[in-house]
PDB file of C-alpha atoms in Angstrom:
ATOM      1  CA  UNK T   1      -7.985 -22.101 -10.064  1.00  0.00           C
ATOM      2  CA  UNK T   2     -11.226 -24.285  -9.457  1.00  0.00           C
ATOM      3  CA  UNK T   3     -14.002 -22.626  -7.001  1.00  0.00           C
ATOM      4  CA  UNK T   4     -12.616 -25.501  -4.367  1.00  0.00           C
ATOM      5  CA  UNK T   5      -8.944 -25.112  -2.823  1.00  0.00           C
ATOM      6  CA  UNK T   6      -9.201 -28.454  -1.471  1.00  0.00           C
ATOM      7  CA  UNK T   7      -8.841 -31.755  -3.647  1.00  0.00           C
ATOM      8  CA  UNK T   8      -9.229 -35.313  -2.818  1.00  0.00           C
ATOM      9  CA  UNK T   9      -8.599 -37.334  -5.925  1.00  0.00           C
ATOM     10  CA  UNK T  10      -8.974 -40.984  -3.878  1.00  0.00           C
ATOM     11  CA  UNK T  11     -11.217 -39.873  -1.712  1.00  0.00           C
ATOM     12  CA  UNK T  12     -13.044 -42.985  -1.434  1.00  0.00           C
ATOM     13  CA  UNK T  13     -15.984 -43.199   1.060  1.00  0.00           C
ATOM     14  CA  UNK T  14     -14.191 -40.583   2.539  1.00  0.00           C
ATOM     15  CA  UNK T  15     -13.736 -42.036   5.692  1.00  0.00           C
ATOM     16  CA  UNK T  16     -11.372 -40.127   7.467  1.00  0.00           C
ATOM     17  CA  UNK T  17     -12.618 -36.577   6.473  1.00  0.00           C
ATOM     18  CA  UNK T  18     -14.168 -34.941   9.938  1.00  0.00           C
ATOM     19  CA  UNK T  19     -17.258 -33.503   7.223  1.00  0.00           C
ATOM     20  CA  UNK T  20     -17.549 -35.313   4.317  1.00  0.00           C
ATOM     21  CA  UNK T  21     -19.368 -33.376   2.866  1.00  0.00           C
ATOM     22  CA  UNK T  22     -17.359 -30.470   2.537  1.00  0.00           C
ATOM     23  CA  UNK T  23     -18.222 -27.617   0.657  1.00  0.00           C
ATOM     24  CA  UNK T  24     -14.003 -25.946   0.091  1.00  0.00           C
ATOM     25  CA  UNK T  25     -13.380 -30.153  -0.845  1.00  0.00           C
ATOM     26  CA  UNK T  26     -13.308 -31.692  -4.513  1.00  0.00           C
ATOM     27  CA  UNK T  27     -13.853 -35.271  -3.771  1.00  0.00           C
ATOM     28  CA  UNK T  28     -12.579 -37.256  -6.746  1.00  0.00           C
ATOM     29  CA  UNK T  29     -12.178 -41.413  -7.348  1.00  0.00           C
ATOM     30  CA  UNK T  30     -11.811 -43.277 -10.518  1.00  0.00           C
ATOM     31  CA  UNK T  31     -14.799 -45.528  -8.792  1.00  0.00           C
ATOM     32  CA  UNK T  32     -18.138 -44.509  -8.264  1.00  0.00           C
ATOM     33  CA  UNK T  33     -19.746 -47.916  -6.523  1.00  0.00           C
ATOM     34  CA  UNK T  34     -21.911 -49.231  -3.550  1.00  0.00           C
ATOM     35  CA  UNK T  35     -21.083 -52.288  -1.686  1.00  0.00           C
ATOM     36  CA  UNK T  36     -22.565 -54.069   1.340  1.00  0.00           C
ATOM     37  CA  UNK T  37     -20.036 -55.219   4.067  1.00  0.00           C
ATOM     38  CA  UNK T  38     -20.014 -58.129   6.156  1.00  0.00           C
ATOM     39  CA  UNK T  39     -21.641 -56.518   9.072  1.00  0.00           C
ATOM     40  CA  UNK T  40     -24.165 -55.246   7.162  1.00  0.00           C
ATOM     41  CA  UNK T  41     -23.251 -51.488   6.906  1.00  0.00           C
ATOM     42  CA  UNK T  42     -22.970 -49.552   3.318  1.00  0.00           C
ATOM     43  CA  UNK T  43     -20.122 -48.704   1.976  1.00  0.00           C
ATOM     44  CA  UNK T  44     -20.536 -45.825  -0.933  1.00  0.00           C
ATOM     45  CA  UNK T  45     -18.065 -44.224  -3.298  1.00  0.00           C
ATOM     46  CA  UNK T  46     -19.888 -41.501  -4.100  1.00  0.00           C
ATOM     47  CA  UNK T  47     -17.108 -38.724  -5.143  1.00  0.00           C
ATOM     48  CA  UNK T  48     -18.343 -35.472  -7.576  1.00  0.00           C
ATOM     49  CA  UNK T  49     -16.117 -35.993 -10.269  1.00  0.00           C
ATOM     50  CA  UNK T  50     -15.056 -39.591 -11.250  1.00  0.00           C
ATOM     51  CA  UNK T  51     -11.611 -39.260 -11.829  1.00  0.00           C
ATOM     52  CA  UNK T  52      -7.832 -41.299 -12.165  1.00  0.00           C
ATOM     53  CA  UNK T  53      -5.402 -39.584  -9.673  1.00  0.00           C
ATOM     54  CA  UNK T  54      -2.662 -40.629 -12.531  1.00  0.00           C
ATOM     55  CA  UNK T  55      -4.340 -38.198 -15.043  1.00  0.00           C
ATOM     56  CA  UNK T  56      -5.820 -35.596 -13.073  1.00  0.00           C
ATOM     57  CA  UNK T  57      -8.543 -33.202 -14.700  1.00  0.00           C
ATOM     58  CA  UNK T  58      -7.542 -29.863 -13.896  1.00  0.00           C
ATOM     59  CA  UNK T  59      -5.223 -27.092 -14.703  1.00  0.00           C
ATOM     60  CA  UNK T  60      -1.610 -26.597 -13.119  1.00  0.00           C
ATOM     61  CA  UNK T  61      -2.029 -24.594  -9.486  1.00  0.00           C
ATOM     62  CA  UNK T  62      -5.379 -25.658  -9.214  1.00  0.00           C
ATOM     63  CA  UNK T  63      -5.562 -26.384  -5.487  1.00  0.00           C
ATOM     64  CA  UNK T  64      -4.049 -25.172  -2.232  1.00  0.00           C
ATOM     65  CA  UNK T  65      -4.214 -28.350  -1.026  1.00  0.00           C
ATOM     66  CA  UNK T  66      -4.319 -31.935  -2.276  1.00  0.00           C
ATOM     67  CA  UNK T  67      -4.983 -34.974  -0.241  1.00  0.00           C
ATOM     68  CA  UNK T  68      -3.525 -38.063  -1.564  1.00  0.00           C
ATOM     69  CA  UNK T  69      -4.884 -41.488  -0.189  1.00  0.00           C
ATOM     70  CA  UNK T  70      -4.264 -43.440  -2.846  1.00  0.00           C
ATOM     71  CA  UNK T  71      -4.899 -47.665  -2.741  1.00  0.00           C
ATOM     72  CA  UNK T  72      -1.961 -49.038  -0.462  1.00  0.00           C
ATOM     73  CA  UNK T  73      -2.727 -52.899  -1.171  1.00  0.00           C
ATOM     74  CA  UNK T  74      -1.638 -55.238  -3.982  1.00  0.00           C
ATOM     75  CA  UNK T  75      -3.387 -58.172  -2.727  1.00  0.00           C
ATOM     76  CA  UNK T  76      -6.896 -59.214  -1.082  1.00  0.00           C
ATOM     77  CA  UNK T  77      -9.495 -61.134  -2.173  1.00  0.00           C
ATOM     78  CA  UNK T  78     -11.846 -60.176  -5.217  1.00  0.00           C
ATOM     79  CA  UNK T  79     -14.507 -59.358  -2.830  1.00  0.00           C
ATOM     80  CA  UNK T  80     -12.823 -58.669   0.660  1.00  0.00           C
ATOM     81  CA  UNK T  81     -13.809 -55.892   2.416  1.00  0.00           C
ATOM     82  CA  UNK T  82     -10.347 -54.490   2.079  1.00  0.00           C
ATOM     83  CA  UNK T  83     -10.452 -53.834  -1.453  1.00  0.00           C
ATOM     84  CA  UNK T  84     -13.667 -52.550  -1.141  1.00  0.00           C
ATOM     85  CA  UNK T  85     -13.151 -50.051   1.165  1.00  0.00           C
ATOM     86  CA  UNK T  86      -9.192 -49.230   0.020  1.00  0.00           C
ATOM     87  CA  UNK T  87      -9.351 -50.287  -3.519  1.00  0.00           C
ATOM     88  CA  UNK T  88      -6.402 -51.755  -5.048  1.00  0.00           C
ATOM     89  CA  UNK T  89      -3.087 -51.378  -7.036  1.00  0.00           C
ATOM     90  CA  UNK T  90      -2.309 -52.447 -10.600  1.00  0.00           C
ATOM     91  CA  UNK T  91       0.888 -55.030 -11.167  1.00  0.00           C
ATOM     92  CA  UNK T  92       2.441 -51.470 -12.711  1.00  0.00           C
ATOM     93  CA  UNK T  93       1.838 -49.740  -9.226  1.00  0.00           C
ATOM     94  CA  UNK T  94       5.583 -47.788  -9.223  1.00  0.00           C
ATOM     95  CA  UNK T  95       4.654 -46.095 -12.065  1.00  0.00           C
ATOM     96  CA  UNK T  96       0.872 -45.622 -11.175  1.00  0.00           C
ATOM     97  CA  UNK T  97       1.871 -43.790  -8.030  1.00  0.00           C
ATOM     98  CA  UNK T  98       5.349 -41.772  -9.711  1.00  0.00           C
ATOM     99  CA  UNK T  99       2.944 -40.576 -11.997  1.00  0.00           C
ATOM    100  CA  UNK T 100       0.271 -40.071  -9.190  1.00  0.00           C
ATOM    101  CA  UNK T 101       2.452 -37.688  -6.962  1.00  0.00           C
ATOM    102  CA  UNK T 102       3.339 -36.188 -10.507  1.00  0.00           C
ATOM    103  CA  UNK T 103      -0.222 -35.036 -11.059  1.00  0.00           C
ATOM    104  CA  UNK T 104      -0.932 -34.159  -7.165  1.00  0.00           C
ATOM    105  CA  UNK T 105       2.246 -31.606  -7.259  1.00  0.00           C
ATOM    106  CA  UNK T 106       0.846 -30.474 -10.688  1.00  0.00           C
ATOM    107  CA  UNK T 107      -2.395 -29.059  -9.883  1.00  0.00           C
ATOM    108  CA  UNK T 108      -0.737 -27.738  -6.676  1.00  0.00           C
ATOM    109  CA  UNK T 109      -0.372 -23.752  -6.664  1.00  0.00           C
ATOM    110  CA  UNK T 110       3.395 -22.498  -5.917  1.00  0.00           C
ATOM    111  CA  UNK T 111       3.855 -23.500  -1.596  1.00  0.00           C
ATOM    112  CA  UNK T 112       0.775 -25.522  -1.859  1.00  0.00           C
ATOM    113  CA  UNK T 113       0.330 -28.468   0.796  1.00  0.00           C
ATOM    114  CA  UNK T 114       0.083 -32.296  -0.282  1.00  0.00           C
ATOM    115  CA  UNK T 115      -0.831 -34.512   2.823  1.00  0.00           C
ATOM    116  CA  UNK T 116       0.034 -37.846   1.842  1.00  0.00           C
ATOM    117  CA  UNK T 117      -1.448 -40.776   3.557  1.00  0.00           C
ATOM    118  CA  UNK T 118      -0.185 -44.693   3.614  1.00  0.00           C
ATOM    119  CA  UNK T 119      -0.868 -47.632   4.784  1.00  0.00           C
ATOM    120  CA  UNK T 120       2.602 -49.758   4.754  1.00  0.00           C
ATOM    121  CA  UNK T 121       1.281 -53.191   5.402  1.00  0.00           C
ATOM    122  CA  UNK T 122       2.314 -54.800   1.958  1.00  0.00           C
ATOM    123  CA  UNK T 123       4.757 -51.825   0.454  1.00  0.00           C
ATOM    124  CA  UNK T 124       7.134 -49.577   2.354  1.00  0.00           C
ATOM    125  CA  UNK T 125       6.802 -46.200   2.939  1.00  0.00           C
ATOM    126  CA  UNK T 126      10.719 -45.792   2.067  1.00  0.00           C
ATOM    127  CA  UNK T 127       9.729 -47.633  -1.318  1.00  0.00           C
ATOM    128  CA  UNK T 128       6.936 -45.236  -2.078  1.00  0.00           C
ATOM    129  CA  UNK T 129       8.870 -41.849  -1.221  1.00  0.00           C
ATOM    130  CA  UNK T 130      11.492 -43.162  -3.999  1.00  0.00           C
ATOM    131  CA  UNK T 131       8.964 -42.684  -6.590  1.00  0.00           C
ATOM    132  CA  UNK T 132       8.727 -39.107  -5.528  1.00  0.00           C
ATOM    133  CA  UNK T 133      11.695 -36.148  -6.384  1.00  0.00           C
ATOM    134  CA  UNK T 134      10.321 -34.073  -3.410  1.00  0.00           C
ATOM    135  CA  UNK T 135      11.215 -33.851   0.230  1.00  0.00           C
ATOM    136  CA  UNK T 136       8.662 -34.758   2.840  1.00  0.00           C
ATOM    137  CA  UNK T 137       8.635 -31.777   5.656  1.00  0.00           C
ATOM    138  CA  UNK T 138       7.104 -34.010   8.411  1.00  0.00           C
ATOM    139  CA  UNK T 139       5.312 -36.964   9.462  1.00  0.00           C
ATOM    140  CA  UNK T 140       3.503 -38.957  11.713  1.00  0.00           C
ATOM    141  CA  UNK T 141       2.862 -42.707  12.559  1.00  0.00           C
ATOM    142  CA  UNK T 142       0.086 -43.814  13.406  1.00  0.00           C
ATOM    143  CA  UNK T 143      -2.213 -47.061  14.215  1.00  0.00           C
ATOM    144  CA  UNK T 144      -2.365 -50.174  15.989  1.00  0.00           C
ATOM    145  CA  UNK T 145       0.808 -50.931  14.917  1.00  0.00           C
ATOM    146  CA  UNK T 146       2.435 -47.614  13.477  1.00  0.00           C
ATOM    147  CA  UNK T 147       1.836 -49.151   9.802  1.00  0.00           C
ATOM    148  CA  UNK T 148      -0.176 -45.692   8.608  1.00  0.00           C
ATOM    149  CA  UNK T 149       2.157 -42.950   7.826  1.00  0.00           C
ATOM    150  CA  UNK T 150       0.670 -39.548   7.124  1.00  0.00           C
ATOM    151  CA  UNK T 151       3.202 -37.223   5.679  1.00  0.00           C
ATOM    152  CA  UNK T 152       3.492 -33.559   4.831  1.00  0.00           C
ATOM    153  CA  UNK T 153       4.907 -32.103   1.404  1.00  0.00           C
ATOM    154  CA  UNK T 154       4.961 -28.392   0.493  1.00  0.00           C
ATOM    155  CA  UNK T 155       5.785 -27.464  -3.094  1.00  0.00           C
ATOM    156  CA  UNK T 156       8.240 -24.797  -3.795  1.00  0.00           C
ATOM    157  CA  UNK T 157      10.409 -24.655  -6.213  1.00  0.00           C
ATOM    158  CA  UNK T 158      13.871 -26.246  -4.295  1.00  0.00           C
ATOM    159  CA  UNK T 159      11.608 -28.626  -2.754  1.00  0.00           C
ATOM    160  CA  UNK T 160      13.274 -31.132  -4.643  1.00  0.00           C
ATOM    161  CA  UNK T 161      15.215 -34.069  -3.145  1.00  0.00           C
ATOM    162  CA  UNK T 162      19.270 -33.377  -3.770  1.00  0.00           C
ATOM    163  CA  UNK T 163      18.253 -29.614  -4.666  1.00  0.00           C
TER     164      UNK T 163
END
């Protein structure tokens, strides 16, 4: 078990954390970059370990809690805002995120919580629980138009789908 219960491993510029700078919170992100939007604010990815949420650094049971936000778009322009605020998936995104939820479950102890964030504007939510064997318990829509799902897992052992 790490000295945090709490991991992020796309946290981004950790936007929608209330304190981003929480202590009981790994923030992880396979970038570490600085960008200037349009409007002229700063955007920084800035997590404390650099990491790929496909290949996750840490031992099985790690965390009581994982937070997975991964990228939700496979298109926008080399240097929209968009991707540099959400990032962005590769053309072999089924697998990235199979393998993704893999990991997240992995370094979960036994009845720890994943809260699993997406934004269905290009790919369906339906389409991205397939890649999953476990059972959402809940979830909730939200957004101007209901396109960001957040959705709560807990692992167990029959938390399987079909188990």
């Amino acid at each position: 078990m790490t000295a945090k219960q709490i991991l992020d491993p796309c946290c981004g510029s950790r936007m929608f954390w209330f304190d981003p700078r929480n202590q009981g919170v790994l923030f992880g992100d396979i970038r570490d970059e600085e960008h200037m939007l349009c409007d002229g604010r700063a955007l920084n990815i800035k997590p404390d370990v650099q990491m790929d949420f496909r290949d996750i650094p840490f031992d099985d049971g790690s965390f009581r809690l994982v937070v997975f936000d991964p990228p939700h778009l496979r298109r926008a322009g080399h240097v929209s805002w968009l991707r540099a605020k959400y990032g962005i998936l590769s053309d072999d995104w089924q697998e990235d995120l199979r393998r993704g939820f893999a990991e997240c479950f992995r370094v979960l102890d036994h009845e720890g919580i994943l809260i699993f964030k997406w934004n269905e504007v290009q790919i369906k939510v339906s389409e991205i629980l397939a890649l999953t064997p476990h059972e959402p318990l809940f979830g909730h829509k939200s957004g101007k138009r209901a396109d960001t799902h957040w959705i709560c897992f807990m692992k167990r052992v029959d938390g399987a789908k079909g188990a």
